[in-house]
PDB file of C-alpha atoms in Angstrom:
ATOM      1  CA  MET A   1     -18.008  14.746 -13.956  1.00 49.00           C
ATOM      2  CA  ALA A   2     -14.456  15.059 -12.686  1.00 68.00           C
ATOM      3  CA  GLY A   3     -12.133  12.093 -12.887  1.00 89.00           C
ATOM      4  CA  PRO A   4      -9.512  10.945 -10.371  1.00 92.00           C
ATOM      5  CA  LEU A   5      -6.832  13.278 -11.768  1.00 94.00           C
ATOM      6  CA  GLU A   6      -9.000  16.395 -11.567  1.00 94.00           C
ATOM      7  CA  GLU A   7     -10.194  15.445  -8.098  1.00 95.00           C
ATOM      8  CA  HIS A   8      -6.624  14.891  -6.923  1.00 95.00           C
ATOM      9  CA  VAL A   9      -5.435  18.233  -8.321  1.00 96.00           C
ATOM     10  CA  GLU A  10      -8.365  20.058  -6.708  1.00 96.00           C
ATOM     11  CA  ARG A  11      -7.709  18.398  -3.342  1.00 96.00           C
ATOM     12  CA  PHE A  12      -3.934  18.942  -3.622  1.00 97.00           C
ATOM     13  CA  ASN A  13      -4.391  22.642  -4.381  1.00 97.00           C
ATOM     14  CA  GLY A  14      -6.815  22.925  -1.465  1.00 97.00           C
ATOM     15  CA  GLY A  15      -4.139  21.401   0.779  1.00 95.00           C
ATOM     16  CA  VAL A  16      -1.570  23.913  -0.445  1.00 96.00           C
ATOM     17  CA  ARG A  17      -3.955  26.771   0.397  1.00 96.00           C
ATOM     18  CA  SER A  18      -5.127  25.440   3.771  1.00 95.00           C
ATOM     19  CA  GLY A  19      -2.314  23.206   5.028  1.00 93.00           C
ATOM     20  CA  ASP A  20      -4.915  20.454   5.597  1.00 94.00           C
ATOM     21  CA  TRP A  21      -3.984  17.319   3.637  1.00 93.00           C
ATOM     22  CA  GLY A  22      -6.900  15.237   4.934  1.00 93.00           C
ATOM     23  CA  PRO A  23      -9.203  15.922   1.972  1.00 94.00           C
ATOM     24  CA  MET A  24      -6.423  15.036  -0.478  1.00 94.00           C
ATOM     25  CA  LEU A  25      -5.896  11.715   1.283  1.00 95.00           C
ATOM     26  CA  ASP A  26      -9.579  10.842   0.829  1.00 93.00           C
ATOM     27  CA  GLY A  27      -8.799  10.110  -2.820  1.00 94.00           C
ATOM     28  CA  PHE A  28      -6.201   7.448  -1.967  1.00 96.00           C
ATOM     29  CA  ALA A  29      -6.743   3.756  -1.196  1.00 95.00           C
ATOM     30  CA  GLU A  30      -5.528   2.666   2.257  1.00 94.00           C
ATOM     31  CA  GLY A  31      -2.478   0.906   0.804  1.00 95.00           C
ATOM     32  CA  ALA A  32      -1.773   3.464  -1.909  1.00 97.00           C
ATOM     33  CA  VAL A  33       1.799   4.219  -2.918  1.00 97.00           C
ATOM     34  CA  MET A  34       3.160   7.647  -3.827  1.00 96.00           C
ATOM     35  CA  GLU A  35       6.517   7.829  -5.550  1.00 97.00           C
ATOM     36  CA  PHE A  36       8.550  10.875  -6.528  1.00 94.00           C
ATOM     37  CA  ARG A  37      11.163  10.740  -9.272  1.00 95.00           C
ATOM     38  CA  GLY A  38      13.809  13.412  -9.612  1.00 92.00           C
ATOM     39  CA  ILE A  39      13.926  14.313  -5.917  1.00 90.00           C
ATOM     40  CA  PRO A  40      15.470  12.230  -3.119  1.00 90.00           C
ATOM     41  CA  VAL A  41      12.379  11.323  -1.073  1.00 89.00           C
ATOM     42  CA  GLY A  42      10.034   8.365  -0.780  1.00 88.00           C
ATOM     43  CA  PRO A  43       8.424   6.218  -1.912  1.00 95.00           C
ATOM     44  CA  PHE A  44       5.596   6.433   0.600  1.00 96.00           C
ATOM     45  CA  ALA A  45       3.284   3.465   1.175  1.00 97.00           C
ATOM     46  CA  GLY A  46      -0.100   3.934   2.841  1.00 96.00           C
ATOM     47  CA  LYS A  47      -2.177   6.997   3.631  1.00 95.00           C
ATOM     48  CA  GLU A  48      -0.379   7.698   6.914  1.00 94.00           C
ATOM     49  CA  ALA A  49       3.038   7.779   5.225  1.00 96.00           C
ATOM     50  CA  ILE A  50       1.729  10.009   2.436  1.00 95.00           C
ATOM     51  CA  GLU A  51       0.178  12.400   4.954  1.00 93.00           C
ATOM     52  CA  ALA A  52       3.391  12.526   7.009  1.00 93.00           C
ATOM     53  CA  ALA A  53       5.408  13.336   3.876  1.00 93.00           C
ATOM     54  CA  TYR A  54       3.168  16.291   3.041  1.00 92.00           C
ATOM     55  CA  GLU A  55       3.165  17.545   6.625  1.00 92.00           C
ATOM     56  CA  GLU A  56       6.976  17.350   6.858  1.00 92.00           C
ATOM     57  CA  GLN A  57       7.621  18.992   3.473  1.00 91.00           C
ATOM     58  CA  PRO A  58       4.477  20.801   2.325  1.00 93.00           C
ATOM     59  CA  PRO A  59       4.456  22.068  -1.245  1.00 93.00           C
ATOM     60  CA  ASP A  60       4.248  25.835  -1.574  1.00 93.00           C
ATOM     61  CA  ASP A  61       2.626  26.157  -4.986  1.00 97.00           C
ATOM     62  CA  GLU A  62      -0.515  24.912  -6.688  1.00 97.00           C
ATOM     63  CA  LEU A  63      -0.386  22.853  -9.832  1.00 96.00           C
ATOM     64  CA  HIS A  64      -2.422  22.578 -12.978  1.00 95.00           C
ATOM     65  CA  ILE A  65      -2.574  20.083 -15.813  1.00 96.00           C
ATOM     66  CA  LEU A  66      -1.088  20.980 -19.195  1.00 97.00           C
ATOM     67  CA  GLN A  67      -1.869  17.756 -21.068  1.00 96.00           C
ATOM     68  CA  ARG A  68      -3.341  14.374 -20.216  1.00 94.00           C
ATOM     69  CA  ARG A  69      -3.772  10.894 -21.625  1.00 94.00           C
ATOM     70  CA  ASP A  70      -6.472   8.533 -20.357  1.00 93.00           C
ATOM     71  CA  LEU A  71      -5.917   4.798 -20.405  1.00 93.00           C
ATOM     72  CA  PRO A  72      -7.950   2.059 -18.711  1.00 93.00           C
ATOM     73  CA  GLY A  73      -7.247   2.405 -14.992  1.00 93.00           C
ATOM     74  CA  ARG A  74      -4.498   4.958 -15.546  1.00 95.00           C
ATOM     75  CA  VAL A  75      -4.118   8.666 -16.266  1.00 95.00           C
ATOM     76  CA  GLU A  76      -0.889  10.265 -17.463  1.00 97.00           C
ATOM     77  CA  ALA A  77      -0.410  14.014 -17.351  1.00 97.00           C
ATOM     78  CA  ARG A  78       2.094  16.804 -17.803  1.00 97.00           C
ATOM     79  CA  TYR A  79       1.737  19.380 -15.036  1.00 97.00           C
ATOM     80  CA  ALA A  80       2.979  22.876 -14.227  1.00 98.00           C
ATOM     81  CA  TRP A  81       3.232  24.982 -11.091  1.00 97.00           C
ATOM     82  CA  LEU A  82       1.189  28.180 -11.016  1.00 96.00           C
ATOM     83  CA  ALA A  83       4.401  30.201 -10.556  1.00 96.00           C
ATOM     84  CA  GLU A  84       5.347  29.104 -14.092  1.00 96.00           C
ATOM     85  CA  PRO A  85       2.039  28.041 -15.640  1.00 95.00           C
ATOM     86  CA  ASP A  86       3.387  27.471 -19.145  1.00 94.00           C
ATOM     87  CA  VAL A  87       6.460  25.416 -18.199  1.00 96.00           C
ATOM     88  CA  ALA A  88       6.020  21.714 -17.570  1.00 97.00           C
ATOM     89  CA  ALA A  89       7.395  20.786 -14.151  1.00 97.00           C
ATOM     90  CA  GLY A  90       7.089  17.060 -14.825  1.00 97.00           C
ATOM     91  CA  GLU A  91       4.639  14.240 -15.277  1.00 97.00           C
ATOM     92  CA  MET A  92       2.079  12.438 -13.142  1.00 97.00           C
ATOM     93  CA  PHE A  93       1.116   8.784 -13.570  1.00 97.00           C
ATOM     94  CA  LEU A  94      -2.006   7.984 -11.600  1.00 97.00           C
ATOM     95  CA  THR A  95      -3.247   4.383 -11.356  1.00 97.00           C
ATOM     96  CA  HIS A  96      -6.789   4.070 -10.037  1.00 96.00           C
ATOM     97  CA  ASP A  97      -9.519   1.577  -9.330  1.00 94.00           C
ATOM     98  CA  ASP A  98     -13.081   2.938  -9.442  1.00 85.00           C
ATOM     99  CA  GLY A  99     -11.655   6.462  -9.074  1.00 85.00           C
ATOM    100  CA  THR A 100      -9.575   5.663  -5.965  1.00 94.00           C
ATOM    101  CA  ILE A 101      -5.840   6.267  -6.340  1.00 97.00           C
ATOM    102  CA  GLN A 102      -3.816   3.076  -5.978  1.00 97.00           C
ATOM    103  CA  LYS A 103      -0.465   4.536  -7.062  1.00 98.00           C
ATOM    104  CA  LEU A 104       0.698   8.035  -7.919  1.00 97.00           C
ATOM    105  CA  VAL A 105       4.093   8.655  -9.493  1.00 97.00           C
ATOM    106  CA  ILE A 106       5.181  12.273  -9.809  1.00 97.00           C
ATOM    107  CA  THR A 107       8.280  13.217 -11.768  1.00 97.00           C
ATOM    108  CA  PHE A 108      10.242  16.416 -11.521  1.00 95.00           C
ATOM    109  CA  ASP A 109      11.475  16.865 -15.075  1.00 93.00           C
ATOM    110  CA  ARG A 110      11.261  20.553 -15.939  1.00 93.00           C
ATOM    111  CA  GLY A 111      10.380  21.221 -19.550  1.00 90.00           C
ATOM    112  CA  VAL A 112       9.356  17.649 -20.381  1.00 92.00           C
ATOM    113  CA  THR A 113       7.466  17.490 -23.680  1.00 91.00           C
ATOM    114  CA  TRP A 114       5.182  14.968 -25.316  1.00 91.00           C
ATOM    115  CA  ASP A 115       5.131  14.097 -28.999  1.00 78.00           C
TER     116      ASP A 115
END
């Protein structure tokens, strides 16, 4: 069974391919917050703000998970873009409640490593 991180990545990648961000938003709580670190945008509070951000500046590459750590109510991951599948693009910190994303922090920190 897929967890909230895998579901988010699958929905995100589907949005990149189709341009439809609706399915990705289904994984977020109404009042969810999405924050980006390392780029000058956001944070975005609520599904409508998150959707508007993706429609205004849609990503052009799919992502995949390099490493992950599971904690109660939280998933941490290093991710990469498919254009450079072996190079970490940054980290994702996903806070969830019953599988619904409450907060998603995405960093842009190329080459970040974990010990």
